[in-house]
XYZ file of C-alpha atoms in Angstrom:
408
model
C 8.281 18.534 10.062
C 8.745 19.820 6.395
C 6.689 17.179 4.173
C 7.214 16.585 0.532
C 4.400 14.539 -1.037
C 5.218 13.140 -4.490
C 2.288 12.448 -6.343
C -1.226 14.588 -6.520
C -3.203 11.587 -8.074
C -5.821 10.129 -5.569
C -3.795 8.891 -2.960
C -1.373 11.635 -3.089
C -4.461 14.186 -2.880
C -5.959 11.908 -0.062
C -3.131 12.235 2.205
C -2.680 16.046 1.536
C -6.509 16.520 2.828
C -5.458 14.526 5.813
C -2.310 16.160 6.717
C -3.554 19.473 6.644
C -5.857 18.999 9.749
C -2.989 17.946 11.867
C -0.463 20.444 13.679
C 2.531 18.444 13.168
C 2.716 19.692 9.330
C 5.088 22.520 9.471
C 4.908 22.956 5.599
C 3.738 20.550 2.674
C 5.003 20.530 -0.508
C 2.701 19.065 -3.250
C 4.819 17.976 -6.356
C 3.520 16.196 -9.570
C 4.896 15.953 -13.335
C 1.252 17.648 -14.435
C 1.599 21.083 -12.359
C -1.869 21.476 -12.842
C -2.724 18.910 -10.449
C -0.961 20.051 -7.222
C -1.838 23.680 -8.265
C -5.477 22.621 -8.209
C -5.250 21.165 -4.795
C -3.207 23.727 -3.308
C -6.238 26.297 -4.339
C -9.004 24.085 -2.959
C -7.587 23.500 0.466
C -6.488 27.164 0.820
C -3.695 26.304 3.541
C -0.780 28.452 3.867
C 1.334 25.838 4.517
C 0.621 24.082 1.183
C 2.904 24.589 -1.856
C 2.595 23.473 -5.363
C 5.272 22.284 -7.304
C 6.574 20.285 -10.196
C 9.068 17.330 -10.070
C 10.325 14.223 -12.373
C 9.654 11.341 -10.331
C 11.948 9.564 -12.993
C 14.740 11.393 -11.980
C 16.776 11.094 -8.637
C 18.379 14.565 -9.474
C 15.145 16.126 -9.844
C 13.880 14.646 -6.524
C 17.036 15.634 -4.456
C 16.671 19.351 -6.112
C 13.320 19.952 -5.047
C 13.914 18.552 -1.393
C 16.582 20.712 -1.015
C 14.712 23.608 -2.531
C 12.105 23.268 0.030
C 14.131 21.861 2.985
C 11.943 19.003 3.022
C 12.685 16.650 5.835
C 10.301 13.706 5.171
C 9.237 12.341 1.705
C 6.016 10.634 1.053
C 5.966 8.760 -2.225
C 2.826 8.660 -3.526
C 3.078 7.466 -7.131
C 3.156 4.322 -8.801
C 5.854 2.039 -8.057
C 8.012 2.191 -11.255
C 9.055 5.453 -9.656
C 10.031 3.949 -6.448
C 13.920 3.634 -6.906
C 14.463 6.989 -8.206
C 12.599 8.615 -5.311
C 14.283 6.630 -2.876
C 17.774 7.536 -4.151
C 16.895 10.948 -4.322
C 15.851 11.019 -0.710
C 18.823 9.621 0.415
C 21.117 11.798 -1.319
C 19.250 14.831 -0.222
C 19.152 13.461 3.397
C 15.401 13.389 3.934
C 13.517 10.321 5.691
C 11.488 8.697 3.052
C 8.058 6.777 3.158
C 6.561 4.452 0.756
C 2.954 2.777 0.365
C 4.167 0.237 -2.579
C 7.933 -0.917 -2.947
C 10.578 -1.604 -5.869
C 9.432 -3.728 -8.594
C 9.472 -7.754 -8.889
C 10.641 -9.771 -11.662
C 9.495 -13.186 -12.218
C 12.262 -16.114 -12.188
C 13.281 -16.305 -15.969
C 12.508 -20.027 -15.841
C 10.265 -21.402 -13.521
C 7.943 -18.270 -12.749
C 5.289 -19.957 -10.817
C 7.561 -22.125 -8.383
C 10.532 -19.887 -7.662
C 10.917 -16.479 -6.903
C 13.144 -14.265 -9.207
C 13.661 -10.323 -7.827
C 11.081 -9.965 -5.231
C 9.169 -6.996 -4.153
C 11.373 -4.448 -2.188
C 14.937 -6.330 -3.083
C 16.491 -3.232 -4.810
C 15.555 -1.190 -1.321
C 16.560 -3.853 1.153
C 20.017 -3.943 -0.882
C 20.505 -0.383 0.129
C 19.485 -1.052 3.999
C 23.122 -1.056 5.310
C 23.848 2.289 3.572
C 20.664 3.934 4.725
C 21.538 2.414 8.419
C 25.087 3.643 8.341
C 24.103 7.027 7.313
C 21.346 7.197 10.013
C 18.679 7.637 7.652
C 15.112 6.049 7.665
C 13.228 4.524 4.725
C 9.990 3.632 6.292
C 8.816 1.139 3.078
C 4.858 -0.006 2.871
C 3.014 2.191 4.825
C -0.139 2.483 3.312
C -2.657 0.201 4.060
C -2.086 -3.054 2.139
C 0.756 -3.026 2.574
C 0.958 -0.786 5.857
C -1.896 -0.775 8.314
C -2.063 -4.569 8.179
C 1.627 -5.110 8.876
C 0.862 -3.036 11.659
C -1.941 -5.004 12.794
C 0.350 -8.285 12.367
C 2.819 -6.573 14.850
C 0.121 -5.976 17.268
C -1.376 -9.886 16.832
C 2.049 -11.205 17.478
C 3.008 -8.912 20.589
C -0.216 -8.988 22.239
C -2.618 -11.939 21.002
C -0.701 -14.959 20.130
C 2.062 -16.779 21.445
C 2.739 -18.740 18.493
C 1.276 -18.014 14.728
C 0.826 -20.450 12.286
C -0.374 -18.281 9.415
C -0.570 -14.584 9.086
C -3.139 -14.075 6.051
C -3.882 -10.774 4.657
C -7.362 -10.352 3.025
C -8.937 -7.791 1.367
C -12.408 -7.545 0.153
C -15.010 -4.865 -0.568
C -18.757 -4.447 -1.787
C -18.243 -1.223 -3.661
C -20.421 -0.559 -6.633
C -19.216 2.376 -9.045
C -22.492 3.778 -10.924
C -22.503 4.287 -14.565
C -19.692 2.038 -15.464
C -19.506 -1.502 -16.726
C -15.592 -1.783 -15.788
C -14.314 1.092 -13.534
C -11.398 -0.128 -10.983
C -11.181 1.708 -7.454
C -7.616 1.887 -7.620
C -4.478 2.783 -9.966
C -5.231 0.398 -12.641
C -1.514 0.339 -13.517
C -0.298 -1.147 -10.098
C -3.578 -3.362 -9.956
C -2.256 -5.106 -13.229
C 1.272 -5.176 -11.859
C 0.247 -6.938 -8.439
C -2.660 -9.236 -10.126
C -0.544 -10.636 -13.073
C 2.701 -11.195 -11.589
C 3.189 -14.646 -9.609
C 2.030 -14.470 -6.276
C 4.573 -15.227 -3.540
C 3.681 -17.330 -0.483
C 6.132 -17.598 2.783
C 6.646 -20.758 4.524
C 9.222 -20.760 7.385
C 10.375 -24.387 6.171
C 11.028 -23.453 2.458
C 11.189 -19.440 2.641
C 9.542 -17.634 -0.346
C 8.093 -19.254 -3.369
C 5.432 -18.669 -5.957
C 2.208 -19.814 -7.406
C 0.221 -19.028 -10.237
C -1.859 -15.831 -10.456
C -5.556 -16.377 -9.112
C -4.717 -19.478 -7.394
C -6.073 -21.196 -4.514
C -9.528 -19.210 -4.395
C -11.403 -19.355 -1.125
C -14.518 -17.572 0.536
C -13.909 -14.964 3.071
C -16.420 -13.509 5.264
C -15.680 -9.784 5.641
C -17.091 -7.962 8.515
C -19.381 -4.692 8.943
C -22.049 -6.088 6.244
C -19.966 -6.784 3.512
C -20.119 -10.405 3.759
C -18.487 -13.386 1.794
C -16.113 -12.563 -0.827
C -13.979 -14.922 -2.982
C -10.473 -14.067 -2.690
C -7.226 -15.426 -4.594
C -3.598 -15.333 -4.334
C -2.337 -12.247 -5.466
C 1.587 -10.865 -5.373
C 1.914 -8.281 -2.497
C 4.339 -6.215 -0.108
C 3.179 -7.904 3.145
C 4.335 -11.723 2.323
C 8.039 -9.957 1.776
C 8.078 -7.723 4.711
C 6.003 -10.178 7.569
C 8.614 -12.714 7.253
C 11.350 -10.500 8.576
C 10.023 -8.907 11.720
C 7.514 -11.571 12.852
C 7.716 -15.081 13.889
C 4.892 -16.162 11.359
C 5.497 -19.756 10.053
C 3.105 -18.939 6.687
C 2.327 -15.668 5.217
C -0.026 -15.257 2.465
C -2.075 -12.281 0.778
C -5.175 -12.982 -1.031
C -7.637 -10.504 -2.561
C -11.258 -10.154 -3.244
C -11.324 -9.665 -6.990
C -14.313 -10.956 -8.444
C -14.973 -13.132 -11.591
C -15.196 -10.122 -13.892
C -12.131 -8.314 -12.815
C -10.214 -11.550 -13.167
C -11.693 -12.066 -16.356
C -10.742 -8.636 -17.634
C -7.026 -8.733 -16.366
C -6.709 -12.274 -18.207
C -7.850 -10.718 -21.397
C -5.362 -8.150 -21.166
C -2.750 -10.345 -20.408
C -3.266 -12.570 -23.118
C -3.507 -9.386 -25.573
C -0.101 -8.048 -24.378
C -1.978 -5.085 -22.995
C -0.287 -5.508 -19.727
C 3.238 -4.987 -20.987
C 4.969 -1.729 -19.756
C 7.463 -2.029 -22.548
C 6.783 0.626 -25.567
C 5.534 -0.483 -28.770
C 5.440 1.466 -31.761
C 2.390 2.344 -33.208
C 1.796 4.577 -36.244
C 5.301 6.038 -35.255
C 4.647 6.771 -31.872
C 5.993 4.827 -28.993
C 3.705 3.834 -26.362
C 3.151 1.545 -23.041
C 0.426 -0.725 -23.851
C -0.385 -0.869 -20.123
C -0.042 3.290 -20.007
C -2.705 3.158 -22.792
C -5.169 0.935 -20.880
C -5.042 3.465 -17.821
C -5.796 6.391 -20.009
C -8.670 4.718 -21.259
C -10.217 4.144 -17.984
C -11.724 6.619 -15.733
C -9.582 8.167 -13.246
C -10.535 6.249 -9.606
C -9.920 9.565 -7.603
C -12.781 11.180 -9.277
C -15.122 7.888 -9.023
C -15.977 8.694 -5.456
C -19.500 10.371 -6.173
C -20.527 7.513 -8.269
C -19.298 4.586 -5.716
C -21.422 3.032 -2.639
C -19.971 0.433 -0.323
C -17.228 0.001 2.083
C -13.683 -1.539 1.549
C -11.759 -3.645 4.366
C -8.329 -4.426 5.103
C -6.869 -6.747 7.743
C -5.258 -9.791 8.939
C -6.545 -13.126 9.445
C -4.091 -14.840 12.305
C -4.059 -18.318 13.050
C -1.873 -19.925 15.947
C -1.968 -20.382 19.770
C -3.559 -17.658 21.871
C -1.814 -16.110 24.834
C -3.711 -18.218 27.260
C -2.062 -21.325 25.321
C -5.631 -22.235 23.377
C -5.862 -22.609 19.498
C -6.731 -18.880 18.192
C -8.285 -17.587 15.039
C -8.641 -13.699 14.944
C -9.372 -11.159 12.002
C -7.925 -7.723 12.687
C -9.316 -5.235 10.050
C -10.174 -1.623 9.151
C -13.095 -0.542 6.842
C -13.459 2.546 5.114
C -16.936 3.600 4.072
C -17.432 5.576 0.888
C -20.330 7.845 1.980
C -17.969 9.054 5.057
C -14.947 9.542 3.121
C -16.538 11.432 0.623
C -18.315 13.663 3.158
C -15.677 14.288 5.161
C -12.678 14.052 3.008
C -13.707 14.712 -0.619
C -11.716 11.501 -1.275
C -13.015 7.802 -2.124
C -12.649 5.129 0.149
C -9.988 2.941 -1.499
C -7.519 5.676 -1.815
C -8.256 7.315 1.639
C -7.939 4.161 3.351
C -4.525 4.040 2.007
C -3.468 7.513 2.130
C -4.344 7.906 6.353
C -1.947 5.195 7.350
C 1.264 7.313 6.141
C -0.099 10.328 7.674
C -0.348 8.678 11.010
C 3.224 7.326 10.351
C 4.305 10.700 9.885
C 2.940 12.128 13.056
C 4.340 9.212 14.875
C 7.839 9.914 13.507
C 7.210 13.848 14.541
C 6.410 13.075 18.191
C 9.338 10.455 18.661
C 6.693 7.696 19.200
C 8.623 6.093 15.897
C 12.254 6.225 15.175
C 15.167 4.132 13.389
C 17.467 3.961 10.828
C 17.600 1.598 7.512
C 14.983 0.287 5.458
C 12.566 -0.998 7.633
C 8.859 -2.057 7.373
C 5.951 -1.084 9.614
C 6.618 -4.441 11.591
C 9.753 -3.008 13.046
C 7.876 -0.586 14.968
C 5.522 -0.791 17.829
C 1.772 -1.215 17.064
C -0.098 0.477 19.813
C 0.976 3.610 19.458
C -0.167 3.673 15.826
C -3.449 1.981 16.367
C -4.088 4.484 19.225
C -3.649 7.443 17.286
C -5.601 6.179 14.329
C -8.796 4.923 16.458
C -8.784 8.230 18.956
C -11.584 10.395 18.104
C -10.577 14.079 16.364
C -8.555 16.444 16.994
C -6.857 14.231 19.611
C -6.543 11.271 16.813
C -7.694 10.376 13.431
C -11.187 8.868 14.194
C -10.897 5.888 12.253
C -11.077 2.814 14.657
C -10.003 -0.520 13.690
C -11.702 -3.748 14.735
C -11.349 -7.471 15.628
C -13.485 -10.386 15.265
C -12.795 -14.150 16.441
C -13.213 -16.921 13.636
C -14.004 -20.486 13.921
C -10.744 -22.274 14.725
């Protein structure tokens, strides 16, 4: 398999560090708009299969040219979601299999944003699904951790644990602390602003997709492995748009443990207009306010040595178990920053996101997963993925997932 990773930031670099340990990788091109970033990563890893390159992710033609130049068979999109469509289209044009960890951007309903959906996450990609299917090409969308592993766990729950699912509730929480910073997000602030300030989407079988206000319906969820209780709120996320397409859940939600301080900061950014992506003119120079916010905050990829704690991603599934009795189960995956830094040199949040597309690529290389069209992780058998993820290295990735029963 000849892989092109577009984006040499935190997640892209972590994916490369994970992938170079696997034998299924024949060649791996690391590309970024700033050529210094992939060049530094290639020098750090010193693996003859690695090549650094420059790419303009906003140009489908640039992406397609790079794919053809290196004979890439599979492309992993590891840049922020504003570049999804050019990379997606470039992959189709060049005949490569496409994978991403965040889907095409949404646009709120122009008149009733906290009630009705406008353009939903992934709508632009799904609109082209028949074209991909007719060409026999695969776009595997939303294969990070959330979306990604959470969707795989939802598939597993439906197939092996439940006869009927009343609700799949994705729940994400952490006890991470960054020493020396009053405010330092552990993930891309650009993406975080996008998903947290957009109207959250909820799915219910009897009414379809609808929206609510940001940070709505707070609840305290008790996370496993020492993380403990964290207040979670509704956030826009791809799982709510993916899971209803391939599972029979009657309700799907996504709630994220942001914390009061994070919510306050995001609310202030919104009030001041600093969450905007359209350029404003400042002393004759056009700049995007959100890009400015991202530029003045620390790079999440560089915070690993200052971070302590764990991050947890999972799905809380409630319904009727295989024995016919009511069941409430949380299926999850935890990443410990101390371990990910010691073993991979990547902080926990980006590493937990990056490992899943690499597992998926290996399953595609082995033929355990295959398909055509625009497909989410729920469209594939969950067991091969979970077995490979949790099996000890070198056969697997040595990163087990867990399951705890909750009160019904």
